[in-house]
Short mmCIF file of C-alpha atoms and ligand atoms in Angstrom, two decimals:
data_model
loop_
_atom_site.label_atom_id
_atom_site.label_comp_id
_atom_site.label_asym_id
_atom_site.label_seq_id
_atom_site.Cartn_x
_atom_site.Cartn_y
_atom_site.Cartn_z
CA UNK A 472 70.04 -125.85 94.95
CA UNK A 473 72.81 -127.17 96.35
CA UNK A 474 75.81 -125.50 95.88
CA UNK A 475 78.57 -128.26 96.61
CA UNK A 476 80.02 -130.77 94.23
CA UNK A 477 78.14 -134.10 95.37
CA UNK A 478 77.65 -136.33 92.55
CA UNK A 479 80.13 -137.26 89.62
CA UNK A 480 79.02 -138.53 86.08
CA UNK A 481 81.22 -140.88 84.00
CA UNK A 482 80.30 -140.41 80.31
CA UNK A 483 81.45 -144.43 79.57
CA UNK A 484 78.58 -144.80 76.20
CA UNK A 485 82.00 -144.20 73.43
CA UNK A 486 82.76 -147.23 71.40
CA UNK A 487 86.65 -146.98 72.04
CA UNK A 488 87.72 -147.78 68.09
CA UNK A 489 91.18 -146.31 69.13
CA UNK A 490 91.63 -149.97 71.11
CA UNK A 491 90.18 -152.28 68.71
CA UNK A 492 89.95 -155.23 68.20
CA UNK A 493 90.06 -155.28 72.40
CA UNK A 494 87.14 -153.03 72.66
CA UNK A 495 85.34 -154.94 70.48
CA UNK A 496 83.44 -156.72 72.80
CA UNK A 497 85.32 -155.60 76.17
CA UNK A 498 83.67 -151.88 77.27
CA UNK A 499 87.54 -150.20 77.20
CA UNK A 500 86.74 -149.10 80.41
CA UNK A 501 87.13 -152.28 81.48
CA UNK A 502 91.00 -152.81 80.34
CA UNK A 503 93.07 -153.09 83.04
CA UNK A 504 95.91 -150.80 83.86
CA UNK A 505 97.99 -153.04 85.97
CA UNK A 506 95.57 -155.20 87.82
CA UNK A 507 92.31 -152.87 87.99
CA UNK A 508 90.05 -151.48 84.81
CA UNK A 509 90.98 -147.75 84.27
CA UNK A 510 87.13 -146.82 84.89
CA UNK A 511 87.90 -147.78 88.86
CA UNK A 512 91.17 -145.25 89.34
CA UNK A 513 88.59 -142.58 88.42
CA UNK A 514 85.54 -143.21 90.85
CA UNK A 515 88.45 -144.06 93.08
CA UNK A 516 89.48 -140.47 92.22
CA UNK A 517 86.41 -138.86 92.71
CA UNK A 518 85.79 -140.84 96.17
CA UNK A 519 88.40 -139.79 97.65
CA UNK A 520 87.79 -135.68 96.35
CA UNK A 521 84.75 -136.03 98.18
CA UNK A 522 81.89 -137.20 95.76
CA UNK A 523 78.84 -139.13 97.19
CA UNK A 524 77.08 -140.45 94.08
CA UNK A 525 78.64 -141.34 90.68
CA UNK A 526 76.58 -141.63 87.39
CA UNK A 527 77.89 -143.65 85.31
CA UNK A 528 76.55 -142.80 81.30
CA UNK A 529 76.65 -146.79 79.88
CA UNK A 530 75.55 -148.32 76.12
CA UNK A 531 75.54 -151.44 74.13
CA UNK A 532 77.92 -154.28 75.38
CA UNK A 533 79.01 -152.20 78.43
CA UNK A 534 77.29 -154.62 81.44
CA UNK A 535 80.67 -155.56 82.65
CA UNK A 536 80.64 -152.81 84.49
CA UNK A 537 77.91 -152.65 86.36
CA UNK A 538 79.11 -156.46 87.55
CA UNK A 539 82.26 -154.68 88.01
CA UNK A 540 81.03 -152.66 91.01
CA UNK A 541 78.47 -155.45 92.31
CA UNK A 542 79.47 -158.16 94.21
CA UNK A 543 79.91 -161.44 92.65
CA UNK A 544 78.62 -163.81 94.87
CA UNK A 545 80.04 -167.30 93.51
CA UNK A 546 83.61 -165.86 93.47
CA UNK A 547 83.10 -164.35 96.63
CA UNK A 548 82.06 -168.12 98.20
CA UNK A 549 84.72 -169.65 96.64
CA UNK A 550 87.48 -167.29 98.18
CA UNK A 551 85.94 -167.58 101.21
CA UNK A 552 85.83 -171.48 100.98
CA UNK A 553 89.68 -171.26 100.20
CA UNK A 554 90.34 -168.78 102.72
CA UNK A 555 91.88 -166.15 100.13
CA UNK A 556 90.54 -163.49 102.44
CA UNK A 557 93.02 -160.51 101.08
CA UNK A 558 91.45 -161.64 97.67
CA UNK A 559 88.02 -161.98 99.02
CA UNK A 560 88.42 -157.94 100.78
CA UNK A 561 89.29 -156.86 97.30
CA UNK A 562 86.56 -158.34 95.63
CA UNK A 563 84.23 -157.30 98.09
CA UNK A 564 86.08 -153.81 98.25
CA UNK A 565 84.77 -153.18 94.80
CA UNK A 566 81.24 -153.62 95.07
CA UNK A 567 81.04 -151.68 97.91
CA UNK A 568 83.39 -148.78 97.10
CA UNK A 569 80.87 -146.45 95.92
CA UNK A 570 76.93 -145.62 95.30
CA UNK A 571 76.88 -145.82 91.45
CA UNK A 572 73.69 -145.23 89.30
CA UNK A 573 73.39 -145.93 85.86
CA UNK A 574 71.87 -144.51 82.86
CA UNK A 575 72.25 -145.76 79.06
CA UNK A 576 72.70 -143.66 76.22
CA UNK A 577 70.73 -145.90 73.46
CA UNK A 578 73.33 -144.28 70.08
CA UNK A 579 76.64 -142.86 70.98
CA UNK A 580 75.49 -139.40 70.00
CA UNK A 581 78.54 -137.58 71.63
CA UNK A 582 79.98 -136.36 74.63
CA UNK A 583 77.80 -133.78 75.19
CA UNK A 584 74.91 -135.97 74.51
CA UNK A 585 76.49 -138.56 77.00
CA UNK A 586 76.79 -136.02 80.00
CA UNK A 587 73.08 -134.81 79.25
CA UNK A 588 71.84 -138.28 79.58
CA UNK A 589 73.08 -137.73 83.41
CA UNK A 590 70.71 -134.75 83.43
CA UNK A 591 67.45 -136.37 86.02
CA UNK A 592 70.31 -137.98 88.12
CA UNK A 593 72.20 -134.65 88.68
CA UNK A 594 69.05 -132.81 89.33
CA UNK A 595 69.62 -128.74 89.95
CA UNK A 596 73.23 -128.82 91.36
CA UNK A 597 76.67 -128.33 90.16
CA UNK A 598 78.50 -131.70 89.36
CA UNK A 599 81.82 -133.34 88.19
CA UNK A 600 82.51 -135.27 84.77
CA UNK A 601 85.36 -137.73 84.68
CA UNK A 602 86.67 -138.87 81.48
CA UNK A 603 87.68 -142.32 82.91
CA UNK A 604 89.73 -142.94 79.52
CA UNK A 605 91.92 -140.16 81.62
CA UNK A 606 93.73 -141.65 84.80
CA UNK A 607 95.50 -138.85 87.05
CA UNK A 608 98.24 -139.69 89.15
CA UNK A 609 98.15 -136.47 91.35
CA UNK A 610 99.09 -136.37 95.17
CA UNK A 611 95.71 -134.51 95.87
CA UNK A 612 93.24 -136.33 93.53
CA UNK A 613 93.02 -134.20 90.73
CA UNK A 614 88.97 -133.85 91.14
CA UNK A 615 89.75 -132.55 94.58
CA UNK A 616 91.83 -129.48 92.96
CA UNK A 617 89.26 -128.65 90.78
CA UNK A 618 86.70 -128.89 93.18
CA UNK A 619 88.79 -125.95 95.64
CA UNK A 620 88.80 -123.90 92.71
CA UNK A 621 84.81 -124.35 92.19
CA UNK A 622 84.32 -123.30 95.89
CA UNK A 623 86.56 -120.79 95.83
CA UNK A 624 85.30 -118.85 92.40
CA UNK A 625 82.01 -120.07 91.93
CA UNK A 626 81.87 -120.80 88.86
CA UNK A 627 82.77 -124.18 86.29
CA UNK A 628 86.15 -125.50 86.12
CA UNK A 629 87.85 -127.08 83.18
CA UNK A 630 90.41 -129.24 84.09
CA UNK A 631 93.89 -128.57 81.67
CA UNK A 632 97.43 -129.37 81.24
CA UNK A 633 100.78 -127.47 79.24
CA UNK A 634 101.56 -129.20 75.86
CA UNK A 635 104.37 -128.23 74.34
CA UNK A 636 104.86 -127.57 70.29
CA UNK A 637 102.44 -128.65 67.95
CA UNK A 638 100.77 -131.91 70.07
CA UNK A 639 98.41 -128.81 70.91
CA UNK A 640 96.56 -130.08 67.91
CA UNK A 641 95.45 -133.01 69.42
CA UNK A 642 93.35 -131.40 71.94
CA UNK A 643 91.02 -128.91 72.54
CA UNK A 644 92.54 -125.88 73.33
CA UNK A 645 91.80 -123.05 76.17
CA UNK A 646 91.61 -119.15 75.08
CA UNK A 647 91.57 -116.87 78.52
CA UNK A 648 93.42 -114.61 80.45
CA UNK A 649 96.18 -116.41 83.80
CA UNK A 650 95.35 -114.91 86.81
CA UNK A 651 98.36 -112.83 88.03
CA UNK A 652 97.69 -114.30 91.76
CA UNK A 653 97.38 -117.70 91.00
CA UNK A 654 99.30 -118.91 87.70
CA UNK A 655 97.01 -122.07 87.65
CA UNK A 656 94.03 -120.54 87.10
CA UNK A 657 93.04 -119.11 83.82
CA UNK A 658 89.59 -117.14 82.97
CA UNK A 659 88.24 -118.68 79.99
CA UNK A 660 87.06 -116.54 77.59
CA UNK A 661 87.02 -119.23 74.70
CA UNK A 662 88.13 -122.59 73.30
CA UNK A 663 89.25 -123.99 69.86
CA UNK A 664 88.94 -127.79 69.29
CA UNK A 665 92.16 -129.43 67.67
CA UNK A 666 93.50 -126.06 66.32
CA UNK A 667 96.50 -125.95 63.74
CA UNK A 668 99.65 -125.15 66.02
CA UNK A 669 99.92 -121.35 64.53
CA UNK A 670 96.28 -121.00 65.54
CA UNK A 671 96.27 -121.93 68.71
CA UNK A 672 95.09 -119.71 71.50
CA UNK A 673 97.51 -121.18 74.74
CA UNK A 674 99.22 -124.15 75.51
CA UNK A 675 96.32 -125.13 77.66
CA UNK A 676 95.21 -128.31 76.03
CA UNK A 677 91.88 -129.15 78.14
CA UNK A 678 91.55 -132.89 80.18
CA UNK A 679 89.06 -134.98 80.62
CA UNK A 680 87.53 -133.52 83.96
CA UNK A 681 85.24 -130.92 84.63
CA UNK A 682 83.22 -128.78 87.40
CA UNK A 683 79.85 -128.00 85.66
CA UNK A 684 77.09 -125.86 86.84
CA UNK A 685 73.31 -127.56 85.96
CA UNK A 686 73.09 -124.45 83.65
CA UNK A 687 74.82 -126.58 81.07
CA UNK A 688 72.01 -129.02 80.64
CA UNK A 689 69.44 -126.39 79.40
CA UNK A 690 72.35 -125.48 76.95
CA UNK A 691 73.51 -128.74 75.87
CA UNK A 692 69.69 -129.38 74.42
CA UNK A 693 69.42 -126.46 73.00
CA UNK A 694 73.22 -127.39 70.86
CA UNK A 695 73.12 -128.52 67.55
CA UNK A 696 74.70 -131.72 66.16
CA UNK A 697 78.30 -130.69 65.50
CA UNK A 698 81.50 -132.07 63.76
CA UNK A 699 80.87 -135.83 62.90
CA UNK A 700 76.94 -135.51 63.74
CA UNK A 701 77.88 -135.54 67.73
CA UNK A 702 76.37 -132.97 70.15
CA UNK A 703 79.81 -131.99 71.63
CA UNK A 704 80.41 -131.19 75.30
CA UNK A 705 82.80 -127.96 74.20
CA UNK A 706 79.65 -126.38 72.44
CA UNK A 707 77.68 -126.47 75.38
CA UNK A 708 80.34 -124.72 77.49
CA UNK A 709 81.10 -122.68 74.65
CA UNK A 710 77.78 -121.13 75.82
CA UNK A 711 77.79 -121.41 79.22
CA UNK A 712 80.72 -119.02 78.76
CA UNK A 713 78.68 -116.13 77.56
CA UNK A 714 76.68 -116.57 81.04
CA UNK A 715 78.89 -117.77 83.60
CA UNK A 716 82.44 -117.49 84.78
CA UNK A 717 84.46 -120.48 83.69
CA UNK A 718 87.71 -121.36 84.44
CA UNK A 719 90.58 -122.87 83.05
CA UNK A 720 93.14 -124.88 85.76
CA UNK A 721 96.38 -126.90 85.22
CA UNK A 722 96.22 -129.33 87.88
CA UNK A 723 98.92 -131.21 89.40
CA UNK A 724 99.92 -134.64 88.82
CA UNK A 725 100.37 -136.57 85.11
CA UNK A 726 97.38 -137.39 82.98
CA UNK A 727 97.63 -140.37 80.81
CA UNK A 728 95.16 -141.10 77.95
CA UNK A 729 94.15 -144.89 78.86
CA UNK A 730 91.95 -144.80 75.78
CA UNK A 731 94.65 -144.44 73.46
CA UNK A 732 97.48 -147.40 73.00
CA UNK A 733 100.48 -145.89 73.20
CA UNK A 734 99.20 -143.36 76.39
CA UNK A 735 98.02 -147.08 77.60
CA UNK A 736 101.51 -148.78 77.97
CA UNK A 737 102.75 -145.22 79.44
CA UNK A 738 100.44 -145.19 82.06
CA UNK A 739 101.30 -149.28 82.20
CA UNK A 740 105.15 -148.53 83.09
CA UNK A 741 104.63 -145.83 85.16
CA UNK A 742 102.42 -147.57 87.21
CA UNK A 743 104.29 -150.30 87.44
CA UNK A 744 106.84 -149.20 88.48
CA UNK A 745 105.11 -146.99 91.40
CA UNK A 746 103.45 -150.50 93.09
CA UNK A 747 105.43 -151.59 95.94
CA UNK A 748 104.87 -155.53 94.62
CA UNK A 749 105.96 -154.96 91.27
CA UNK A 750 107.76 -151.78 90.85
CA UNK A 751 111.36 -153.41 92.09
CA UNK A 752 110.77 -156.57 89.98
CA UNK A 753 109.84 -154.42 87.24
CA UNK A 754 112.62 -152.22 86.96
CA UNK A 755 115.17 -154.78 87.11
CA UNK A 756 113.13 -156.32 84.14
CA UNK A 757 113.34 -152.98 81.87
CA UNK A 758 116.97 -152.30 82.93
CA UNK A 759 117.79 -156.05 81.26
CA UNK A 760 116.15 -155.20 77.69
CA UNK A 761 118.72 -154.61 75.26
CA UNK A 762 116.71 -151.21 74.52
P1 UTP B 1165 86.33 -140.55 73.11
O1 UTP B 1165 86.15 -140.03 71.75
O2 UTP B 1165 87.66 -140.50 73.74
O3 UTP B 1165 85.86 -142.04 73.24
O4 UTP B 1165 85.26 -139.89 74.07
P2 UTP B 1165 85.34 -143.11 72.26
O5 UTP B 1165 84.45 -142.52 71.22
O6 UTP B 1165 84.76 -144.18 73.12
O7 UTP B 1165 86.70 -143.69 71.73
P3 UTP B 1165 87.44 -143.74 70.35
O8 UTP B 1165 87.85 -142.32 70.06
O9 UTP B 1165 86.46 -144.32 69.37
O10 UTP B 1165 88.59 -144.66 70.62
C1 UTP B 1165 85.54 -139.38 75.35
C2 UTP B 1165 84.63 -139.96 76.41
O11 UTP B 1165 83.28 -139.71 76.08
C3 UTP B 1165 82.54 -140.92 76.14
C4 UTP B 1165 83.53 -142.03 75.92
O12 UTP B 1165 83.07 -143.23 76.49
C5 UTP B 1165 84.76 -141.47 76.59
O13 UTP B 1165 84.76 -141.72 77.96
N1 UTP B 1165 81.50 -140.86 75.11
C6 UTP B 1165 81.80 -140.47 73.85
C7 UTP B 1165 80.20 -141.21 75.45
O14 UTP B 1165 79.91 -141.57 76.61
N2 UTP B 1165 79.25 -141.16 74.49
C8 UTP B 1165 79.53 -140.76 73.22
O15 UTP B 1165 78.60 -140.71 72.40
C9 UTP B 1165 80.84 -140.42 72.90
#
């Protein structure tokens, strides 16, 4: 078995009813944030933490993105024909940025479900899930991070963030004990999904990335259906915990939740205003609303 991080699975089967009536017929990992779909900032991400093969879980209505990452051979000839060769290296940039396989969940039967669908691709190694509703803007990739961490403690990795006050209920939460060395990392010794405020364990709300050793497949089909009929990824780690080290880590950088409107036009903004070609424009433009 190998022991290093090599491949990268991109649970992308969801329905995405928090964006309707976009999603309705566009995969909502195909909305843009700025000028590229939010699903390409995460293999992007995981790229350039090191990851050679990215599996991406697909369903109903969600081909756009496998023509995303192919090349598109009439627009290419017509750029070329026009001589929009920046254009034309972007295009082709795409479909070559990354070996990508694809596997389709047939019913969205839940994360976990989604990330066991990967299961024949990832084989008997240790692997990476990206949430690609979740775009990082981190100075070392945020997959990278995670990925030290695996190496250096051997065991799974949870990426999570600090939430203040009772937005803690929005997530699913991280129980474990901060190691005095290394305030970052936590030693997970539980986790509680959307708790009350009062009840929550930490303000460790957990992200959508994760460092997973292939122990979690076996577990995942042996879970049972939980809330909403879904075989949730948290119950299979839930287990893995009685068997394995896992850890808890705040990474560096911002997470924005693409998938949700309002974390949508906050990652829009910020974004924005970070691009060299818009980011001057831009902020004149916000500076002139009568906010
Ligand atoms: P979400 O709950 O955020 O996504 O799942 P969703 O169900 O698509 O969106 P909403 O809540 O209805 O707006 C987190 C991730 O898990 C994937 C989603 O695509 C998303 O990336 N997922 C979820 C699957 O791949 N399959 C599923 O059955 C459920």
């Amino acid at each position: 078995m190998s022991k290093l991080v090599r491949k990268a699975v991109f649970p992308a089967g969801g329905l995405g009813t928090r964006f309707l009536p976009a999603t309705k017929v566009i995969p909502k990992e195909m909305l843009a944030l700025v000028d590229k779909p939010i699903i390409q900032y995460g293999v992007e991400e995981a790229i350039a933490s090191g990851i050679e093969h990215i599996i991406i879980v697909t369903g109903r209505g969600k081909g756009a993105m496998e023509d995303h990452f192919d090349h598109s051979f009439e627009l290419d000839a017509t750029l070329e024909r026009r001589g929009k060769d920046e254009l034309l290296a972007v295009s082709r940039g795409v479909a070559t940025l990354a070996r990508i396989s694809y596997v389709r969940q047939k019913e969205p039967l839940g994360l976990g479900h989604a990330v066991l669908c990967a299961k024949e691709f990832v084989g008997d190694e240790p692997f990476a899930v990206i949430l690609p509703d979740d775009v990082i803007d981190a100075e070392v990739p945020c997959l990278k991070q995670m990925m030290d961490v695996f190496n250096e403690r051997g065991g799974s990795v949870l990426a999570t963030q600090t939430v203040e006050g009772p937005a803690i209920s929005a997530y699913g939460v991280l129980a474990g004990v901060q190691d005095p060395n290394d305030k970052r990392i936590y030693e997970c010794t539980g986790m509680v999904e959307k708790p009350k405020f009062a009840d929550a364990p930490s303000k460790q709300a957990i992200i959508g990335r994760y460092v997973l050793t292939p122990r979690i497949f076996e577990l995942l089909e042996q879970t049972e259906p939980g809330a909403g009929g879904e075989i949730q990824l948290t119950d299979g780690i839930r287990a893995l915990l009685k068997e394995e080290k896992v850890f808890g880590y705040t990474f560096e950088g911002k997470r924005f939740d693409a998938g949700d409107k309002f974390g949508m036009l906050q990652a829009t903004v910020e974004f924005a205003l970070k691009r060299p070609d818009l980011g001057p424009q831009f902020r004149e433009y916000l500076k002139g609303l009568p906010l």
